[in-house]
Amino acid sequence: MSKLLNKSLKIFILYAGIVLAGSIPAYYVIVDLIWEHELKEHNLIVSETIKQNLQSLSLSDKELAASVALWNKLRPETQLQPAASLLPDSTYNIYRKNKYIPAKGKDRFQGLITYFSINSKPFRLTLETNMEESHETIMAIAVVTVMFFLILLGGFIFINRRIAARLWRPFYNSLEKIQSFNLHKPQEIHFDHTGIAEFETLNYHLHKLITGNIASYQQQKEFIQHASHELQTPLSVIKFKLDLLHQSKPMTEDQSDIIDQAHQALAKVTRVNKNLLLLAKIENSQFPEKELLDLPVLIEDYVTFLQDFLDDKQLQVQLNITRPLQLSANKTLLEILLTNLFMNAIRYSESGGTIQVSLDERRLVMANTGNEALDTDHLFRRFGLSGRHSTGTGLGLAIIHEVCQLYGWQEHYRFENGFHLFSIQWA
């Protein structure tokens, strides 16, 4: 994932490279056209000078013939020859070897053919001028342009890393504060004054958003905590009254079934209430004590403790523990985490299935057999029932999530090869 500043630099470099690539052929065309135009003017001026000088001389036909012959010997690049008639001027370009410097190869010449009269006789003047090779000049221009492009590129990189980074420093400061913010341990965030309108607006709305979330979160926590405390006594009274009613005589079988159903519903409500109280205590950091706990021993103890539940569903437990491992955590919270993992695996495993427990130095993986993947959108959320046939309170995995949040662990779920795999990673 690239940074924002690097993306803008890449765009600048790409744009500059396209401009550089397009400038070289543009240089070639423009320079070549300028040279052709200038050489045409040069040849025209020279030819007019020659014509006027020759026409100004008063020569006999014999002297004129001798002068023309001498001229052609002295200036072979400007041939003066008699013509049949006067024709319009014309120009041409030609490549041929330089007979004076053969090693140089072929040269490019710009030619002009013009007609004029001397002593009332038509003559043709052919004038050629060596034209500097365009591609040689273009190569020189290209080298200079590339050098300046590299200097420009170095300037872009310097500006991007120094000046632009300094300009964006307020943004990164705000980003660091947001990244370090934890809603479970809310602390008021104070953003630095930047003096830049866009960053000031951003910081203002971030502060407003975070403050509102903290207030809403605190209200929810207080409501859950107070409601759970207030429900404890009425729930105990209802249970006591149901027990008394169940013991009263005489009672029909239907009345007994109704009381049993009420007991089951009350037991579920009581579990929900206890779990909500537990979540509130975890969020309020009421389990500060830590100790080094032997995780393999705890797992083996829980397998023995839950043997009756395992036998009831004829479940097999396979332990794969490679080495001893100690974790620093609160014993009560770690036991609650293991209890919820085991009970979740037992509750949602079909009879005769298998539960696999794997432990290494980095993670704990609890796997149980299943037919289809769970709804990951609702996993680890309060009251989120992850399957169509879920019968729990929807708080067991939420408690696991809160314990992991407290200790900086990561919880994960995936469905693979007919197994639901829940993993807790701490390294």
XYZ file of C-alpha atoms in Angstrom:
427
model
C 0.000 0.000 0.000
C 1.591 3.226 -1.147
C 1.470 6.564 0.672
C -0.481 9.556 -0.577
C 2.677 11.638 -1.098
C 4.295 8.883 -3.148
C 1.206 8.653 -5.348
C 1.375 12.354 -6.187
C 5.121 12.041 -6.881
C 4.506 9.142 -9.264
C 1.950 11.220 -11.146
C 4.422 14.126 -11.415
C 7.171 11.810 -12.689
C 4.840 10.141 -15.197
C 3.639 13.507 -16.471
C 7.193 14.860 -16.762
C 8.297 11.672 -18.566
C 5.465 11.961 -21.101
C 6.322 15.616 -21.713
C 10.005 14.717 -22.143
C 9.217 11.908 -24.583
C 6.945 14.190 -26.603
C 9.394 17.089 -26.605
C 12.162 15.267 -28.523
C 10.226 14.731 -31.792
C 8.752 18.219 -31.378
C 12.300 19.627 -31.093
C 13.297 17.718 -34.229
C 10.419 18.997 -36.348
C 10.663 22.598 -35.125
C 14.455 22.863 -35.454
C 14.420 21.219 -38.871
C 11.754 23.620 -40.118
C 13.647 26.635 -38.761
C 16.881 25.505 -40.435
C 15.176 24.916 -43.770
C 13.560 28.332 -43.638
C 16.819 30.072 -42.695
C 18.812 28.244 -45.388
C 16.247 29.155 -48.009
C 16.633 32.796 -47.037
C 20.432 32.402 -47.047
C 20.464 30.848 -50.516
C 18.055 33.496 -51.786
C 20.245 36.341 -50.479
C 23.415 34.792 -51.917
C 21.768 34.136 -55.289
C 20.435 37.708 -55.497
C 23.892 39.047 -54.660
C 25.495 36.927 -57.383
C 22.877 37.888 -59.949
C 23.117 41.611 -59.245
C 26.928 41.557 -59.278
C 27.030 39.694 -62.588
C 24.382 41.907 -64.150
C 26.218 45.043 -63.058
C 29.343 44.015 -64.975
C 29.657 45.141 -68.583
C 31.129 42.014 -70.216
C 31.282 40.916 -73.794
C 29.956 37.504 -74.688
C 33.488 36.137 -74.799
C 34.394 37.662 -71.431
C 31.112 36.419 -70.012
C 31.794 32.854 -71.170
C 35.294 32.961 -69.677
C 33.998 34.389 -66.427
C 31.271 31.692 -66.160
C 33.820 28.931 -66.778
C 36.159 30.388 -64.167
C 33.260 30.783 -61.713
C 32.238 27.137 -62.053
C 35.822 26.044 -61.379
C 36.204 28.236 -58.312
C 32.699 27.690 -56.899
C 31.573 24.209 -57.905
C 28.755 24.372 -55.312
C 27.242 27.251 -57.258
C 26.965 26.180 -60.884
C 26.212 28.910 -63.448
C 25.080 27.541 -66.797
C 23.286 28.832 -69.879
C 19.567 27.981 -69.980
C 17.065 27.500 -72.750
C 14.582 29.871 -71.141
C 13.712 31.635 -67.894
C 11.791 29.384 -65.484
C 10.406 29.894 -61.951
C 12.781 29.365 -59.029
C 12.781 25.976 -57.246
C 14.381 24.381 -54.151
C 15.404 20.841 -53.283
C 17.081 18.754 -50.559
C 19.658 16.093 -51.354
C 21.943 13.706 -49.463
C 25.342 12.895 -50.933
C 28.886 12.221 -49.842
C 31.134 15.155 -49.140
C 33.872 14.722 -51.763
C 36.191 16.941 -49.741
C 35.812 14.932 -46.507
C 34.886 11.362 -47.587
C 35.155 9.915 -44.072
C 32.319 12.106 -42.881
C 29.783 10.154 -44.914
C 26.719 11.647 -46.509
C 25.757 15.277 -45.934
C 22.458 16.984 -46.400
C 22.319 19.935 -48.825
C 19.666 22.583 -49.354
C 19.599 23.622 -53.037
C 18.158 26.603 -54.921
C 17.757 26.847 -58.712
C 17.113 30.323 -59.985
C 17.049 31.881 -63.470
C 18.148 35.350 -64.637
C 19.439 37.160 -67.764
C 22.916 38.452 -68.582
C 23.381 40.323 -71.852
C 19.820 39.316 -72.741
C 20.761 35.632 -72.479
C 19.081 33.271 -69.960
C 21.266 31.626 -67.319
C 20.567 29.080 -64.611
C 22.227 29.432 -61.201
C 22.338 26.367 -58.948
C 23.281 27.193 -55.359
C 23.791 24.497 -52.653
C 24.463 24.991 -48.962
C 25.453 22.244 -46.550
C 22.714 21.765 -43.987
C 23.753 20.736 -40.460
C 22.302 17.307 -39.671
C 19.145 17.685 -37.576
C 19.453 14.388 -35.743
C 22.887 15.324 -34.368
C 21.547 18.530 -32.915
C 18.469 16.742 -31.628
C 20.703 14.222 -29.831
C 22.526 17.064 -28.143
C 19.251 18.715 -27.192
C 17.883 15.389 -25.916
C 20.933 14.812 -23.705
C 20.642 18.307 -22.230
C 16.891 17.848 -21.742
C 17.374 14.503 -19.966
C 19.957 16.089 -17.688
C 17.540 18.839 -16.743
C 14.783 16.240 -16.348
C 16.919 14.338 -13.838
C 17.610 17.576 -11.973
C 13.876 18.299 -11.998
C 13.128 14.772 -10.796
C 15.620 15.131 -7.946
C 13.914 18.375 -7.000
C 10.516 16.660 -6.985
C 11.807 13.934 -4.668
C 13.440 16.478 -2.359
C 10.278 18.570 -2.208
C 8.146 15.485 -1.674
C 10.241 14.168 1.215
C 11.102 17.423 2.932
C 8.741 20.243 2.156
C 5.599 18.225 1.374
C 6.185 15.931 4.364
C 6.416 19.000 6.588
C 3.199 20.375 5.132
C 1.414 17.074 5.764
C 2.815 16.616 9.275
C -0.422 17.902 10.956
C -2.383 15.248 9.070
C -0.053 12.473 10.230
C -0.184 13.777 13.814
C -3.975 13.587 13.746
C -3.805 10.124 12.176
C -1.479 8.850 14.922
C -3.836 10.123 17.627
C -6.812 8.441 15.979
C -4.893 5.165 15.637
C -3.974 5.176 19.320
C -7.551 5.908 20.385
C -9.394 3.036 22.086
C -13.112 3.353 22.696
C -12.893 0.835 25.542
C -10.366 3.087 27.312
C -11.512 6.493 26.099
C -9.254 9.461 26.631
C -10.039 12.921 25.375
C -8.094 13.716 22.214
C -6.649 17.180 21.697
C -5.585 17.954 18.142
C -2.760 20.430 17.559
C -3.407 23.841 16.059
C -2.133 23.730 12.466
C -2.950 27.151 11.029
C -4.185 25.413 7.839
C -7.898 25.781 7.127
C -8.407 22.252 5.714
C -6.651 20.534 8.620
C -8.424 22.715 11.170
C -11.790 21.722 9.684
C -10.784 18.058 9.663
C -9.590 18.146 13.284
C -12.718 19.975 14.425
C -15.069 17.377 12.945
C -12.897 14.473 14.148
C -12.960 15.860 17.681
C -16.726 16.337 17.456
C -17.240 12.792 16.149
C -14.990 11.150 18.761
C -16.524 13.127 21.634
C -20.017 12.110 20.520
C -19.012 8.440 20.259
C -17.432 8.477 23.712
C -20.557 10.017 25.250
C -22.829 7.522 23.501
C -20.599 4.594 24.488
C -20.502 5.694 28.140
C -24.293 6.038 28.210
C -24.709 2.532 26.804
C -22.279 1.081 29.339
C -23.979 2.810 32.239
C -27.413 1.722 31.025
C -26.363 -1.931 30.692
C -24.606 -1.925 34.041
C -27.467 -0.256 35.916
C -30.127 -2.334 34.173
C -28.291 -5.563 34.967
C -27.919 -4.615 38.635
C -31.569 -3.622 38.868
C -32.677 -6.905 37.259
C -30.758 -9.146 39.650
C -33.176 -8.823 42.568
C -36.429 -9.200 40.562
C -35.000 -12.243 38.794
C -34.071 -13.841 42.128
C -37.535 -13.116 43.511
C -39.227 -14.631 40.423
C -37.084 -17.762 40.693
C -37.896 -18.098 44.386
C -41.634 -17.684 43.744
C -41.548 -20.260 40.952
C -39.786 -22.714 43.250
C -42.472 -22.175 45.915
C -45.226 -22.603 43.329
C -43.624 -25.808 42.054
C -43.619 -27.227 45.601
C -47.269 -26.390 46.275
C -49.903 -29.164 46.306
C -52.006 -30.236 44.530
C -50.573 -29.447 40.999
C -51.528 -30.844 37.656
C -48.998 -32.103 35.108
C -49.793 -29.201 32.768
C -49.155 -26.689 35.546
C -45.824 -28.371 36.294
C -44.820 -28.162 32.590
C -45.693 -24.473 32.493
C -43.550 -23.811 35.579
C -40.634 -25.772 34.043
C -40.878 -23.714 30.844
C -40.908 -20.532 32.922
C -37.799 -21.805 34.777
C -36.007 -22.375 31.461
C -36.862 -18.912 30.172
C -35.857 -17.382 33.505
C -32.551 -19.277 33.451
C -31.760 -17.838 30.019
C -32.625 -14.313 31.148
C -30.448 -14.823 34.238
C -27.514 -15.949 32.061
C -27.964 -12.907 29.837
C -28.008 -10.636 32.868
C -24.869 -12.217 34.337
C -23.063 -11.973 31.012
C -24.010 -8.300 30.643
C -22.660 -7.610 34.121
C -19.481 -9.468 33.221
C -19.057 -7.406 30.041
C -19.545 -4.204 32.008
C -16.915 -5.280 34.547
C -14.427 -6.157 31.794
C -14.983 -2.799 30.097
C -14.552 -1.001 33.422
C -11.226 -2.839 34.011
C -12.422 -4.572 37.165
C -10.095 -7.537 36.580
C -6.684 -5.871 36.950
C -4.887 -8.772 38.620
C -2.580 -10.817 36.433
C -0.582 -13.977 36.986
C 1.342 -16.498 34.947
C -1.103 -19.277 34.069
C -0.227 -22.718 32.701
C -2.579 -22.844 29.713
C -2.136 -26.579 28.828
C -3.032 -27.548 32.424
C -6.138 -25.331 32.339
C -7.263 -26.879 29.039
C -6.817 -30.438 30.335
C -8.708 -29.551 33.522
C -11.583 -28.169 31.467
C -11.786 -31.308 29.355
C -12.173 -33.330 32.581
C -14.628 -30.801 34.049
C -16.850 -30.865 30.946
C -16.709 -34.637 30.442
C -20.391 -35.076 31.292
C -21.401 -32.616 28.576
C -19.073 -34.381 26.133
C -20.459 -37.811 26.983
C -24.028 -36.559 26.660
C -23.389 -35.720 22.967
C -20.843 -38.505 22.435
C -18.134 -36.021 21.442
C -14.475 -36.933 21.094
C -11.787 -34.419 22.161
C -8.402 -34.444 20.430
C -5.650 -32.422 22.123
C -2.660 -31.260 20.128
C -0.428 -29.399 22.591
C 3.173 -29.218 21.399
C 4.887 -27.580 24.390
C 4.227 -25.968 27.772
C 2.941 -22.422 27.598
C 2.351 -19.748 30.211
C 0.211 -16.666 29.684
C 0.066 -13.544 31.814
C -3.631 -12.835 32.388
C -6.381 -12.686 34.966
C -7.276 -16.251 35.923
C -11.024 -15.608 36.095
C -11.097 -14.016 32.634
C -8.988 -16.768 31.066
C -11.236 -19.426 32.584
C -14.308 -17.611 31.263
C -12.715 -17.447 27.788
C -11.966 -21.195 27.805
C -15.443 -21.993 29.152
C -17.132 -20.042 26.380
C -14.918 -21.615 23.708
C -15.608 -25.160 24.949
C -19.347 -24.606 25.505
C -19.669 -23.014 22.078
C -17.936 -26.040 20.505
C -20.071 -28.510 22.496
C -23.363 -26.686 21.890
C -22.950 -26.471 18.105
C -21.371 -29.867 17.442
C -23.563 -32.679 16.212
C -23.746 -35.861 18.269
C -20.792 -38.136 17.644
C -18.640 -35.280 16.362
C -15.095 -34.255 17.187
C -13.577 -31.291 18.995
C -9.937 -30.550 18.234
C -7.864 -28.325 20.512
C -4.496 -27.160 19.151
C -2.050 -25.044 21.107
C 1.343 -23.667 20.165
C 3.463 -20.726 21.231
C 1.455 -18.269 19.125
C -2.203 -19.312 19.223
C -4.986 -21.479 20.574
C -7.319 -23.108 18.023
C -10.652 -24.709 18.966
C -12.245 -26.703 16.129
C -15.560 -28.542 16.083
C -17.388 -30.385 13.321
C -20.112 -28.574 11.394
C -22.064 -28.526 8.155
C -21.949 -24.882 7.029
C -20.037 -21.715 7.788
C -21.343 -19.276 10.362
C -22.488 -15.767 9.557
C -19.260 -13.830 10.100
C -21.130 -10.510 10.064
C -22.607 -11.326 13.480
C -19.732 -13.212 15.104
C -18.246 -11.705 18.275
C -21.068 -9.119 18.399
C -23.425 -8.788 21.353
C -26.666 -10.680 20.804
C -25.392 -11.648 17.363
C -26.667 -15.173 16.596
C -24.200 -16.501 14.039
C -26.213 -19.503 12.851
C -29.777 -20.282 11.867
C -30.165 -22.793 14.704
C -28.403 -20.806 17.428
C -29.888 -21.291 20.894
C -27.410 -19.344 23.021
C -27.694 -15.861 24.452
C -25.487 -14.307 21.786
C -23.016 -13.021 24.390
C -20.474 -15.854 24.703
C -18.361 -14.848 21.704
C -18.818 -11.162 22.593
C -17.207 -11.873 25.974
C -14.325 -13.649 24.198
C -13.920 -10.539 22.021
C -13.816 -8.230 25.070
C -11.196 -10.378 26.836
C -9.055 -10.359 23.683
C -9.452 -6.584 23.392
C -8.360 -6.187 27.008
C -5.089 -8.087 26.472
C -4.378 -7.089 22.883
C -5.094 -10.565 21.493
C -6.779 -11.323 18.153
C -9.766 -13.607 17.705
C -10.478 -15.240 14.313
C -12.987 -17.610 12.772
C -12.966 -19.667 9.585
C -14.778 -22.734 8.232
C -12.488 -25.327 6.684
C -12.869 -29.000 5.706
C -16.102 -29.413 7.673
C -14.756 -27.776 10.849
C -15.545 -24.496 12.578
C -12.187 -23.101 13.702
C -12.031 -20.418 16.402
C -8.522 -19.172 17.129
C -7.047 -16.833 19.730
C -3.720 -15.359 18.707
C -1.479 -13.534 21.172
C 1.844 -13.264 19.298
